[in-house]
Amino acid sequence: MREVTICGQRVPQTAALAPMASVADTAYRTLCKQHGACMTTGELISAKGLSYGSKGSAELCRITEAERPMGLQLFGSEPEFMAEGVRRMLDFAPDWIDINMGCPVPKVVTQGAGSALMKTPELAEEIVRAAVKAADGKLPITVKMRIGWDEAHVNASEFAKRMEGAGVDTICVHGRTRTQFYSGEADWSQIAAVKQAVSVPVIGSGDVTSGEDALRMYRETGCDLVMVGRATYGNPWIFEEIATAVAGEPYQAPEVPERLREMLRHIRMILDTSDKPEKLAMREARKHALWYLRGEPHAAAFRARSAQLSTYAESEALVAEYLRSVGKA
Ligand SMILES: Cc1cc2nc3c(=O)[nH]c(=O)nc-3n(C[C@H](O)[C@H](O)[C@H](O)COP(=O)(O)O)c2cc1C
C-alpha cells in the first residue's frame, strides 16, 4: 500500500475520517479507525472556551490510542486565544492541531471564525503564525478551509498559499463555498488548483461516497489524501471499500445482518464512552442507528422505531425483529 506523510504522520494513502461536530465523536472515530480510516480529527473546539477552562471544551480534547493518528481542531478568530487554545490542547497530546477555516454556521462566522476567516486572509495568517509559535515545534499546525466565502469570492489558491507561507504543515480543502453550506456539488477543480499552488500536502474533502469516487478524487485533483465525511454515516465500511479500491481489489459490501450487528456494536461503544445515563446516551445513538439501513427497502418501520430507542435492549430487540421480518434471522 502506498504511504504518504501528512499532518506529520506516515499513513497509508487510503482515506481519513472528516471532522464532524455532533457526529464523529470518540465512539465514531474509534469505529471508523477499526474499519481502516487512516487518521481521524476531533470535533471543532472553541479556543475561547478552552482558554477560559470550559469543561465541555476540555472533554472534547480527550483522545484514546484507538483513534490515533488523531488531530484536534480549534476554532476562533483572535490570535491570542488561538495561541492559548493550542497551548491547552498540547496537554491532551494530539498528533497535530487543525485550525477550522471552513465552518459555515452563523454562531461561528458571526465571530469572524470558521469560514469567515477566508474573507480576512491577513487575520487568518496571523492566527496561523500565533498557533505555530504556540505549538513551539512540538506538533504540526494544519488548516481546514473551504474554496471561498461565496461564488463571487473563490480564493482557495491564494488563501492556501498564504497559509503555507504562515507555516502550516498540511492544508485540507472542502470544495464548497461558505454560502453553499453542504449543498450543491463540491468543486474538485479548486482542490486541484490548491494542490498546484502549494508544496505542502493537500487533503481533498467533499462528495466522496465510494471507492470509485476516492480513486477519481485522487486522479482529478492530485491530492495527497482523500477525506470522507457524510458517506461514513451508518457505513464505516467505506474505509475498507476505499482501501480495496486503492489496492485495485474487488470489494464486497456487508449484508444486512452484518450491518445490523455492527450497528449494535456501535451503540454499545456510544454507551460505553458516554458519561450520560443510558436513556440520554441513547438519544445520541438513535441517529446512528437509523443510518445503518439507509437505502434499504422495507426499512421505514425500522427507521421510525430507531428514532425512539431508549435502551440497548430495545435496539437488540428491534434488530432481531427486523431480521426475522426480512427472513434473515
Ligand atoms: C454534521 C457535520 C459536522 C461537521 N463538522 C465539522 C467540523 O467540526 N469541523 C470541520 O472542519 N468540518 C466539519 N464538517 C465538514 C466535513 O468535515 C467535510 O468537510 C464536509 O462534510 C464535506 O465532506 P463530505 O461530502 O465527505 O461530507 C462537518 C460536516 C457535517 C456534515
mmCIF file of C-alpha atoms and ligand atoms in Angstrom:
data_model
loop_
_atom_site.group_PDB
_atom_site.id
_atom_site.type_symbol
_atom_site.label_atom_id
_atom_site.label_comp_id
_atom_site.label_asym_id
_atom_site.label_seq_id
_atom_site.Cartn_x
_atom_site.Cartn_y
_atom_site.Cartn_z
ATOM 1 C CA MET A 1 0.000 0.000 0.000
ATOM 2 C CA ARG A 2 1.365 3.439 -0.934
ATOM 3 C CA GLU A 3 2.060 5.700 2.034
ATOM 4 C CA VAL A 4 2.025 9.450 2.424
ATOM 5 C CA THR A 5 3.423 11.848 5.027
ATOM 6 C CA ILE A 6 0.685 14.225 6.066
ATOM 7 C CA CYS A 7 -0.144 16.178 9.226
ATOM 8 C CA GLY A 8 3.292 14.963 10.341
ATOM 9 C CA GLN A 9 2.180 11.317 10.135
ATOM 10 C CA ARG A 10 3.188 8.472 7.868
ATOM 11 C CA VAL A 11 -0.087 6.803 6.823
ATOM 12 C CA PRO A 12 -1.408 4.585 4.033
ATOM 13 C CA GLN A 13 -2.819 6.660 1.184
ATOM 14 C CA THR A 14 -6.406 5.492 1.639
ATOM 15 C CA ALA A 15 -8.864 7.874 3.374
ATOM 16 C CA ALA A 16 -9.164 9.964 6.512
ATOM 17 C CA LEU A 17 -12.323 10.444 8.560
ATOM 18 C CA ALA A 18 -13.574 14.052 8.332
ATOM 19 C CA PRO A 19 -14.155 16.062 11.497
ATOM 20 C CA MET A 20 -17.912 16.212 12.094
ATOM 21 C CA ALA A 21 -19.346 18.035 15.092
ATOM 22 C CA SER A 22 -22.122 16.075 16.868
ATOM 23 C CA VAL A 23 -21.433 13.003 14.735
ATOM 24 C CA ALA A 24 -17.771 11.957 14.745
ATOM 25 C CA ASP A 25 -17.334 11.585 18.497
ATOM 26 C CA THR A 26 -14.924 9.224 20.230
ATOM 27 C CA ALA A 27 -17.021 6.089 19.562
ATOM 28 C CA TYR A 28 -17.446 7.045 15.903
ATOM 29 C CA ARG A 29 -13.775 7.819 15.394
ATOM 30 C CA THR A 30 -12.757 4.525 17.007
ATOM 31 C CA LEU A 31 -15.209 2.579 14.859
ATOM 32 C CA CYS A 32 -14.029 4.253 11.637
ATOM 33 C CA LYS A 33 -10.412 3.668 12.624
ATOM 34 C CA GLN A 34 -11.201 -0.032 13.151
ATOM 35 C CA HIS A 35 -12.622 -0.120 9.628
ATOM 36 C CA GLY A 36 -9.481 1.399 8.150
ATOM 37 C CA ALA A 37 -9.687 5.198 8.384
ATOM 38 C CA CYS A 38 -6.015 6.181 8.174
ATOM 39 C CA MET A 39 -6.470 9.155 10.501
ATOM 40 C CA THR A 40 -9.182 10.985 12.427
ATOM 41 C CA THR A 41 -9.893 14.543 13.624
ATOM 42 C CA GLY A 42 -11.952 15.647 16.606
ATOM 43 C CA GLU A 43 -14.969 17.949 16.575
ATOM 44 C CA LEU A 44 -14.364 21.691 16.409
ATOM 45 C CA ILE A 45 -13.469 23.175 19.795
ATOM 46 C CA SER A 46 -13.733 26.817 20.830
ATOM 47 C CA ALA A 47 -10.359 28.426 21.553
ATOM 48 C CA LYS A 48 -12.071 30.841 23.908
ATOM 49 C CA GLY A 49 -13.959 28.077 25.708
ATOM 50 C CA LEU A 50 -10.773 26.134 26.179
ATOM 51 C CA SER A 51 -8.827 29.204 27.317
ATOM 52 C CA TYR A 52 -11.497 30.018 29.910
ATOM 53 C CA GLY A 53 -11.372 26.458 31.250
ATOM 54 C CA SER A 54 -14.736 25.226 29.890
ATOM 55 C CA LYS A 55 -15.230 21.624 30.992
ATOM 56 C CA GLY A 56 -17.131 20.757 27.818
ATOM 57 C CA SER A 57 -14.319 22.050 25.600
ATOM 58 C CA ALA A 58 -11.705 20.106 27.568
ATOM 59 C CA GLU A 59 -13.789 16.917 27.336
ATOM 60 C CA LEU A 60 -13.796 17.243 23.546
ATOM 61 C CA CYS A 61 -9.985 17.206 23.657
ATOM 62 C CA ARG A 62 -9.753 13.697 25.116
ATOM 63 C CA ILE A 63 -8.014 11.239 22.822
ATOM 64 C CA THR A 64 -7.715 7.475 23.111
ATOM 65 C CA GLU A 65 -4.951 5.457 21.475
ATOM 66 C CA ALA A 66 -7.515 3.671 19.280
ATOM 67 C CA GLU A 67 -8.334 6.953 17.489
ATOM 68 C CA ARG A 68 -4.757 7.834 16.531
ATOM 69 C CA PRO A 69 -3.285 9.292 14.493
ATOM 70 C CA MET A 70 -5.718 11.992 15.533
ATOM 71 C CA GLY A 71 -5.789 15.756 15.319
ATOM 72 C CA LEU A 72 -7.722 18.193 17.469
ATOM 73 C CA GLN A 73 -9.479 21.088 15.785
ATOM 74 C CA LEU A 74 -9.611 24.610 17.131
ATOM 75 C CA PHE A 75 -11.878 27.459 16.069
ATOM 76 C CA GLY A 76 -11.766 31.132 16.898
ATOM 77 C CA SER A 77 -10.808 34.472 15.437
ATOM 78 C CA GLU A 78 -8.453 36.045 17.968
ATOM 79 C CA PRO A 79 -4.780 35.116 17.592
ATOM 80 C CA GLU A 80 -4.064 35.332 21.333
ATOM 81 C CA PHE A 81 -6.947 32.963 22.204
ATOM 82 C CA MET A 82 -5.942 30.628 19.395
ATOM 83 C CA ALA A 83 -2.401 30.532 20.766
ATOM 84 C CA GLU A 84 -3.718 29.801 24.255
ATOM 85 C CA GLY A 85 -6.041 27.151 22.798
ATOM 86 C CA VAL A 86 -3.050 25.466 21.160
ATOM 87 C CA ARG A 87 -1.106 25.523 24.447
ATOM 88 C CA ARG A 88 -4.055 23.941 26.294
ATOM 89 C CA MET A 89 -4.521 21.321 23.596
ATOM 90 C CA LEU A 90 -0.873 20.268 23.904
ATOM 91 C CA ASP A 91 -1.732 18.747 27.309
ATOM 92 C CA PHE A 92 -4.001 16.241 25.534
ATOM 93 C CA ALA A 93 -1.166 15.134 23.205
ATOM 94 C CA PRO A 94 -2.918 15.305 19.834
ATOM 95 C CA ASP A 95 -0.840 14.245 16.840
ATOM 96 C CA TRP A 96 -1.475 17.632 15.203
ATOM 97 C CA ILE A 97 -3.720 20.658 15.706
ATOM 98 C CA ASP A 98 -6.011 21.813 12.930
ATOM 99 C CA ILE A 99 -7.442 25.298 12.584
ATOM 100 C CA ASN A 100 -11.027 25.465 11.400
ATOM 101 C CA MET A 101 -11.478 27.859 8.480
ATOM 102 C CA GLY A 102 -14.453 26.070 6.982
ATOM 103 C CA CYS A 103 -17.322 26.022 9.451
ATOM 104 C CA PRO A 104 -20.327 27.817 7.909
ATOM 105 C CA VAL A 105 -22.690 28.064 10.903
ATOM 106 C CA PRO A 106 -23.844 31.570 11.865
ATOM 107 C CA LYS A 107 -22.777 31.180 15.510
ATOM 108 C CA VAL A 108 -19.188 30.681 14.339
ATOM 109 C CA VAL A 109 -18.978 33.016 11.332
ATOM 110 C CA THR A 110 -20.536 35.985 13.132
ATOM 111 C CA GLN A 111 -17.498 35.861 15.444
ATOM 112 C CA GLY A 112 -15.269 36.094 12.370
ATOM 113 C CA ALA A 113 -14.214 32.447 12.869
ATOM 114 C CA GLY A 114 -14.560 29.304 10.703
ATOM 115 C CA SER A 115 -15.166 30.069 7.030
ATOM 116 C CA ALA A 116 -15.401 33.822 7.770
ATOM 117 C CA LEU A 117 -11.597 33.735 8.028
ATOM 118 C CA MET A 118 -11.491 33.228 4.269
ATOM 119 C CA LYS A 119 -12.727 36.829 4.000
ATOM 120 C CA THR A 120 -9.918 38.095 6.230
ATOM 121 C CA PRO A 121 -6.775 36.370 4.956
ATOM 122 C CA GLU A 122 -4.440 38.691 6.909
ATOM 123 C CA LEU A 123 -6.139 37.700 10.164
ATOM 124 C CA ALA A 124 -6.131 34.028 9.141
ATOM 125 C CA GLU A 125 -2.404 34.307 8.547
ATOM 126 C CA GLU A 126 -1.850 35.989 11.895
ATOM 127 C CA ILE A 127 -3.789 33.168 13.591
ATOM 128 C CA VAL A 128 -1.672 30.504 11.936
ATOM 129 C CA ARG A 129 1.559 32.294 12.886
ATOM 130 C CA ALA A 130 0.366 32.558 16.508
ATOM 131 C CA ALA A 131 -0.648 28.883 16.549
ATOM 132 C CA VAL A 132 2.647 27.728 15.035
ATOM 133 C CA LYS A 133 4.554 29.780 17.606
ATOM 134 C CA ALA A 134 2.457 28.376 20.470
ATOM 135 C CA ALA A 135 2.987 24.807 19.201
ATOM 136 C CA ASP A 136 6.713 25.514 19.550
ATOM 137 C CA GLY A 137 7.740 22.751 17.174
ATOM 138 C CA LYS A 138 6.029 20.099 19.334
ATOM 139 C CA LEU A 139 3.455 19.218 16.679
ATOM 140 C CA PRO A 140 2.282 20.343 13.235
ATOM 141 C CA ILE A 141 -0.380 23.002 12.695
ATOM 142 C CA THR A 142 -2.778 22.351 9.827
ATOM 143 C CA VAL A 143 -5.731 24.228 8.303
ATOM 144 C CA LYS A 144 -9.087 23.034 7.009
ATOM 145 C CA MET A 145 -10.646 25.556 4.644
ATOM 146 C CA ARG A 146 -13.348 25.915 2.015
ATOM 147 C CA ILE A 147 -12.842 27.288 -1.506
ATOM 148 C CA GLY A 148 -14.068 30.780 -0.610
ATOM 149 C CA TRP A 149 -16.908 32.689 1.003
ATOM 150 C CA ASP A 150 -19.273 32.662 -1.944
ATOM 151 C CA GLU A 151 -19.236 32.067 -5.673
ATOM 152 C CA ALA A 152 -18.065 35.611 -6.358
ATOM 153 C CA HIS A 153 -15.169 35.300 -3.910
ATOM 154 C CA VAL A 154 -13.472 31.987 -4.608
ATOM 155 C CA ASN A 155 -9.944 32.497 -3.313
ATOM 156 C CA ALA A 156 -8.788 28.977 -2.465
ATOM 157 C CA SER A 157 -5.367 29.034 -4.141
ATOM 158 C CA GLU A 158 -4.209 32.463 -2.919
ATOM 159 C CA PHE A 159 -5.544 31.697 0.530
ATOM 160 C CA ALA A 160 -3.817 28.306 0.668
ATOM 161 C CA LYS A 161 -0.520 29.873 -0.444
ATOM 162 C CA ARG A 162 -0.814 32.374 2.374
ATOM 163 C CA MET A 163 -1.443 29.565 4.878
ATOM 164 C CA GLU A 164 1.603 27.732 3.579
ATOM 165 C CA GLY A 165 3.663 30.900 3.970
ATOM 166 C CA ALA A 166 2.458 31.219 7.564
ATOM 167 C CA GLY A 167 3.789 27.754 8.374
ATOM 168 C CA VAL A 168 1.005 25.161 8.098
ATOM 169 C CA ASP A 169 2.075 21.556 7.629
ATOM 170 C CA THR A 170 -0.949 20.392 5.636
ATOM 171 C CA ILE A 171 -3.996 22.009 4.030
ATOM 172 C CA CYS A 172 -7.391 20.342 3.801
ATOM 173 C CA VAL A 173 -9.826 21.812 1.263
ATOM 174 C CA HIS A 174 -13.569 21.201 1.361
ATOM 175 C CA GLY A 175 -14.583 22.020 -2.205
ATOM 176 C CA ARG A 176 -17.542 24.266 -1.398
ATOM 177 C CA THR A 177 -18.062 27.934 -0.599
ATOM 178 C CA ARG A 178 -19.465 29.022 2.748
ATOM 179 C CA THR A 179 -22.777 30.040 1.185
ATOM 180 C CA GLN A 180 -23.205 26.528 -0.223
ATOM 181 C CA PHE A 181 -23.065 25.070 3.293
ATOM 182 C CA TYR A 182 -23.286 21.348 2.393
ATOM 183 C CA SER A 183 -25.448 21.571 -0.728
ATOM 184 C CA GLY A 184 -24.558 21.618 -4.403
ATOM 185 C CA GLU A 185 -21.585 19.768 -5.761
ATOM 186 C CA ALA A 186 -18.105 20.122 -4.308
ATOM 187 C CA ASP A 187 -15.789 21.753 -6.856
ATOM 188 C CA TRP A 188 -12.840 19.405 -7.091
ATOM 189 C CA SER A 189 -11.120 21.627 -9.672
ATOM 190 C CA GLN A 190 -10.432 24.059 -6.817
ATOM 191 C CA ILE A 191 -8.836 21.251 -4.788
ATOM 192 C CA ALA A 192 -6.638 20.552 -7.832
ATOM 193 C CA ALA A 193 -5.780 24.265 -8.082
ATOM 194 C CA VAL A 194 -4.724 24.355 -4.424
ATOM 195 C CA LYS A 195 -2.578 21.252 -4.934
ATOM 196 C CA GLN A 196 -0.857 23.025 -7.828
ATOM 197 C CA ALA A 197 -0.400 26.214 -5.827
ATOM 198 C CA VAL A 198 1.293 24.860 -2.693
ATOM 199 C CA SER A 199 4.016 22.375 -1.892
ATOM 200 C CA VAL A 200 2.678 21.198 1.487
ATOM 201 C CA PRO A 201 0.416 18.103 1.399
ATOM 202 C CA VAL A 202 -3.240 18.666 0.457
ATOM 203 C CA ILE A 203 -6.271 16.720 1.683
ATOM 204 C CA GLY A 204 -9.378 16.742 -0.516
ATOM 205 C CA SER A 205 -12.830 16.804 1.059
ATOM 206 C CA GLY A 206 -16.326 16.790 -0.394
ATOM 207 C CA ASP A 207 -18.637 14.240 -2.000
ATOM 208 C CA VAL A 208 -16.532 11.087 -1.784
ATOM 209 C CA THR A 209 -19.149 8.361 -1.371
ATOM 210 C CA SER A 210 -17.457 5.228 -2.717
ATOM 211 C CA GLY A 211 -14.152 3.606 -3.574
ATOM 212 C CA GLU A 212 -14.634 4.772 -7.163
ATOM 213 C CA ASP A 213 -15.111 8.380 -6.011
ATOM 214 C CA ALA A 214 -11.944 8.211 -3.943
ATOM 215 C CA LEU A 215 -9.912 6.991 -6.929
ATOM 216 C CA ARG A 216 -11.449 9.746 -9.058
ATOM 217 C CA MET A 217 -10.610 12.405 -6.472
ATOM 218 C CA TYR A 218 -7.000 11.205 -6.329
ATOM 219 C CA ARG A 219 -6.846 11.216 -10.120
ATOM 220 C CA GLU A 220 -8.615 14.506 -10.802
ATOM 221 C CA THR A 221 -7.110 16.610 -8.039
ATOM 222 C CA GLY A 222 -3.706 15.064 -7.385
ATOM 223 C CA CYS A 223 -4.492 15.421 -3.666
ATOM 224 C CA ASP A 224 -2.285 13.602 -1.182
ATOM 225 C CA LEU A 225 -5.161 12.185 0.832
ATOM 226 C CA VAL A 226 -8.919 11.844 0.488
ATOM 227 C CA MET A 227 -11.203 12.644 3.421
ATOM 228 C CA VAL A 228 -14.695 11.215 3.891
ATOM 229 C CA GLY A 229 -17.494 12.755 5.918
ATOM 230 C CA ARG A 230 -21.191 12.071 5.379
ATOM 231 C CA ALA A 231 -20.689 8.891 3.400
ATOM 232 C CA THR A 232 -19.498 7.267 6.631
ATOM 233 C CA TYR A 233 -22.956 7.620 8.199
ATOM 234 C CA GLY A 234 -24.022 4.106 9.117
ATOM 235 C CA ASN A 235 -21.269 2.949 6.767
ATOM 236 C CA PRO A 236 -17.860 2.659 8.429
ATOM 237 C CA TRP A 237 -17.122 0.008 5.746
ATOM 238 C CA ILE A 238 -16.471 2.827 3.277
ATOM 239 C CA PHE A 239 -12.890 2.870 4.537
ATOM 240 C CA GLU A 240 -12.489 -0.795 3.589
ATOM 241 C CA GLU A 241 -14.145 -0.060 0.260
ATOM 242 C CA ILE A 242 -11.661 2.747 -0.440
ATOM 243 C CA ALA A 243 -8.653 0.708 0.718
ATOM 244 C CA THR A 244 -9.616 -2.152 -1.617
ATOM 245 C CA ALA A 245 -10.207 0.298 -4.498
ATOM 246 C CA VAL A 246 -6.773 1.839 -3.924
ATOM 247 C CA ALA A 247 -5.246 -1.661 -3.881
ATOM 248 C CA GLY A 248 -7.123 -2.491 -7.103
ATOM 249 C CA GLU A 249 -9.020 -5.311 -5.446
ATOM 250 C CA PRO A 250 -12.743 -6.154 -5.639
ATOM 251 C CA TYR A 251 -14.934 -5.062 -2.750
ATOM 252 C CA GLN A 252 -17.787 -6.997 -1.193
ATOM 253 C CA ALA A 253 -20.224 -4.814 0.748
ATOM 254 C CA PRO A 254 -21.533 -6.324 4.015
ATOM 255 C CA GLU A 255 -25.008 -7.855 4.077
ATOM 256 C CA VAL A 256 -27.815 -6.525 6.263
ATOM 257 C CA PRO A 257 -27.256 -8.908 9.237
ATOM 258 C CA GLU A 258 -23.593 -7.870 9.489
ATOM 259 C CA ARG A 259 -24.528 -4.198 9.148
ATOM 260 C CA LEU A 260 -27.000 -4.501 11.986
ATOM 261 C CA ARG A 261 -24.556 -6.402 14.203
ATOM 262 C CA GLU A 262 -22.127 -3.537 13.684
ATOM 263 C CA MET A 263 -24.877 -1.048 14.460
ATOM 264 C CA LEU A 264 -25.392 -2.759 17.831
ATOM 265 C CA ARG A 265 -21.653 -2.710 18.496
ATOM 266 C CA HIS A 266 -21.594 0.994 17.613
ATOM 267 C CA ILE A 267 -24.457 1.703 20.045
ATOM 268 C CA ARG A 268 -22.597 -0.268 22.726
ATOM 269 C CA MET A 269 -19.496 1.864 22.075
ATOM 270 C CA ILE A 270 -21.540 5.065 22.376
ATOM 271 C CA LEU A 271 -22.980 3.894 25.706
ATOM 272 C CA ASP A 272 -19.590 2.742 26.992
ATOM 273 C CA THR A 273 -17.875 6.041 26.152
ATOM 274 C CA SER A 274 -20.665 8.333 27.336
ATOM 275 C CA ASP A 275 -20.801 9.887 30.807
ATOM 276 C CA LYS A 276 -24.573 10.149 30.441
ATOM 277 C CA PRO A 277 -27.172 7.661 31.704
ATOM 278 C CA GLU A 278 -28.322 5.094 29.142
ATOM 279 C CA LYS A 279 -31.536 6.910 28.269
ATOM 280 C CA LEU A 280 -29.736 10.152 27.395
ATOM 281 C CA ALA A 281 -26.839 8.451 25.626
ATOM 282 C CA MET A 282 -29.387 6.530 23.538
ATOM 283 C CA ARG A 283 -30.618 9.863 22.179
ATOM 284 C CA GLU A 284 -27.202 10.321 20.592
ATOM 285 C CA ALA A 285 -27.256 6.735 19.359
ATOM 286 C CA ARG A 286 -30.641 6.998 17.605
ATOM 287 C CA LYS A 287 -29.486 8.920 14.551
ATOM 288 C CA HIS A 288 -26.637 6.481 14.015
ATOM 289 C CA ALA A 289 -28.982 3.513 14.345
ATOM 290 C CA LEU A 290 -31.316 4.707 11.638
ATOM 291 C CA TRP A 291 -28.428 5.433 9.264
ATOM 292 C CA TYR A 292 -27.410 1.769 9.204
ATOM 293 C CA LEU A 293 -30.291 0.811 6.927
ATOM 294 C CA ARG A 294 -30.099 3.874 4.678
ATOM 295 C CA GLY A 295 -31.239 2.984 1.191
ATOM 296 C CA GLU A 296 -32.520 -0.428 2.268
ATOM 297 C CA PRO A 297 -36.059 -1.249 1.065
ATOM 298 C CA HIS A 298 -38.749 -2.113 3.657
ATOM 299 C CA ALA A 299 -36.800 -0.329 6.391
ATOM 300 C CA ALA A 300 -39.186 2.577 7.031
ATOM 301 C CA ALA A 301 -40.621 0.964 10.181
ATOM 302 C CA PHE A 302 -37.101 0.112 11.399
ATOM 303 C CA ARG A 303 -36.014 3.713 10.958
ATOM 304 C CA ALA A 304 -39.118 5.077 12.660
ATOM 305 C CA ARG A 305 -38.528 2.784 15.657
ATOM 306 C CA SER A 306 -34.816 3.633 15.717
ATOM 307 C CA ALA A 307 -35.787 7.242 16.318
ATOM 308 C CA GLN A 308 -37.494 6.173 19.562
ATOM 309 C CA LEU A 309 -34.902 3.844 21.065
ATOM 310 C CA SER A 310 -34.164 4.464 24.720
ATOM 311 C CA THR A 311 -32.277 1.340 25.851
ATOM 312 C CA TYR A 312 -29.694 -1.018 24.385
ATOM 313 C CA ALA A 313 -32.068 -3.936 24.973
ATOM 314 C CA GLU A 314 -34.658 -2.247 22.758
ATOM 315 C CA SER A 315 -32.066 -1.902 19.998
ATOM 316 C CA GLU A 316 -31.272 -5.621 20.193
ATOM 317 C CA ALA A 317 -34.973 -6.476 20.071
ATOM 318 C CA LEU A 318 -35.507 -4.164 17.090
ATOM 319 C CA VAL A 319 -32.645 -5.773 15.156
ATOM 320 C CA ALA A 320 -33.897 -9.297 15.921
ATOM 321 C CA GLU A 321 -37.421 -8.360 14.850
ATOM 322 C CA TYR A 322 -36.252 -6.718 11.626
ATOM 323 C CA LEU A 323 -34.074 -9.678 10.662
ATOM 324 C CA ARG A 324 -37.000 -12.027 11.305
ATOM 325 C CA SER A 325 -39.293 -9.854 9.191
ATOM 326 C CA VAL A 326 -36.953 -9.991 6.187
ATOM 327 C CA GLY A 327 -36.255 -13.700 6.668
ATOM 328 C CA LYS A 328 -32.627 -13.217 7.725
ATOM 329 C CA ALA A 329 -32.833 -14.139 11.394
HETATM 330 C C1 LIG B 1 -22.600 17.139 10.624
HETATM 331 C C2 LIG B 1 -21.314 17.734 10.114
HETATM 332 C C3 LIG B 1 -20.441 18.320 11.018
HETATM 333 C C4 LIG B 1 -19.239 18.873 10.568
HETATM 334 N N1 LIG B 1 -18.378 19.397 11.470
HETATM 335 C C5 LIG B 1 -17.173 19.853 11.049
HETATM 336 C C6 LIG B 1 -16.211 20.311 11.997
HETATM 337 O O1 LIG B 1 -16.416 20.289 13.224
HETATM 338 N N2 LIG B 1 -15.033 20.778 11.504
HETATM 339 C C7 LIG B 1 -14.749 20.803 10.158
HETATM 340 O O2 LIG B 1 -13.670 21.234 9.758
HETATM 341 N N3 LIG B 1 -15.639 20.361 9.252
HETATM 342 C C8 LIG B 1 -16.820 19.882 9.666
HETATM 343 N N4 LIG B 1 -17.703 19.380 8.740
HETATM 344 C C9 LIG B 1 -17.329 19.323 7.316
HETATM 345 C C10 LIG B 1 -16.733 17.952 6.950
HETATM 346 O O3 LIG B 1 -15.521 17.733 7.632
HETATM 347 C C11 LIG B 1 -16.497 17.814 5.414
HETATM 348 O O4 LIG B 1 -15.506 18.718 5.002
HETATM 349 C C12 LIG B 1 -17.765 18.057 4.597
HETATM 350 O O5 LIG B 1 -18.873 17.393 5.163
HETATM 351 C C13 LIG B 1 -17.613 17.619 3.139
HETATM 352 O O6 LIG B 1 -17.285 16.265 3.048
HETATM 353 P P1 LIG B 1 -18.371 15.080 2.728
HETATM 354 O O7 LIG B 1 -19.052 15.448 1.424
HETATM 355 O O8 LIG B 1 -17.494 13.866 2.623
HETATM 356 O O9 LIG B 1 -19.335 15.050 3.864
HETATM 357 C C14 LIG B 1 -18.919 18.851 9.177
HETATM 358 C C15 LIG B 1 -19.815 18.265 8.277
HETATM 359 C C16 LIG B 1 -21.001 17.712 8.717
HETATM 360 C C17 LIG B 1 -21.923 17.083 7.709
#
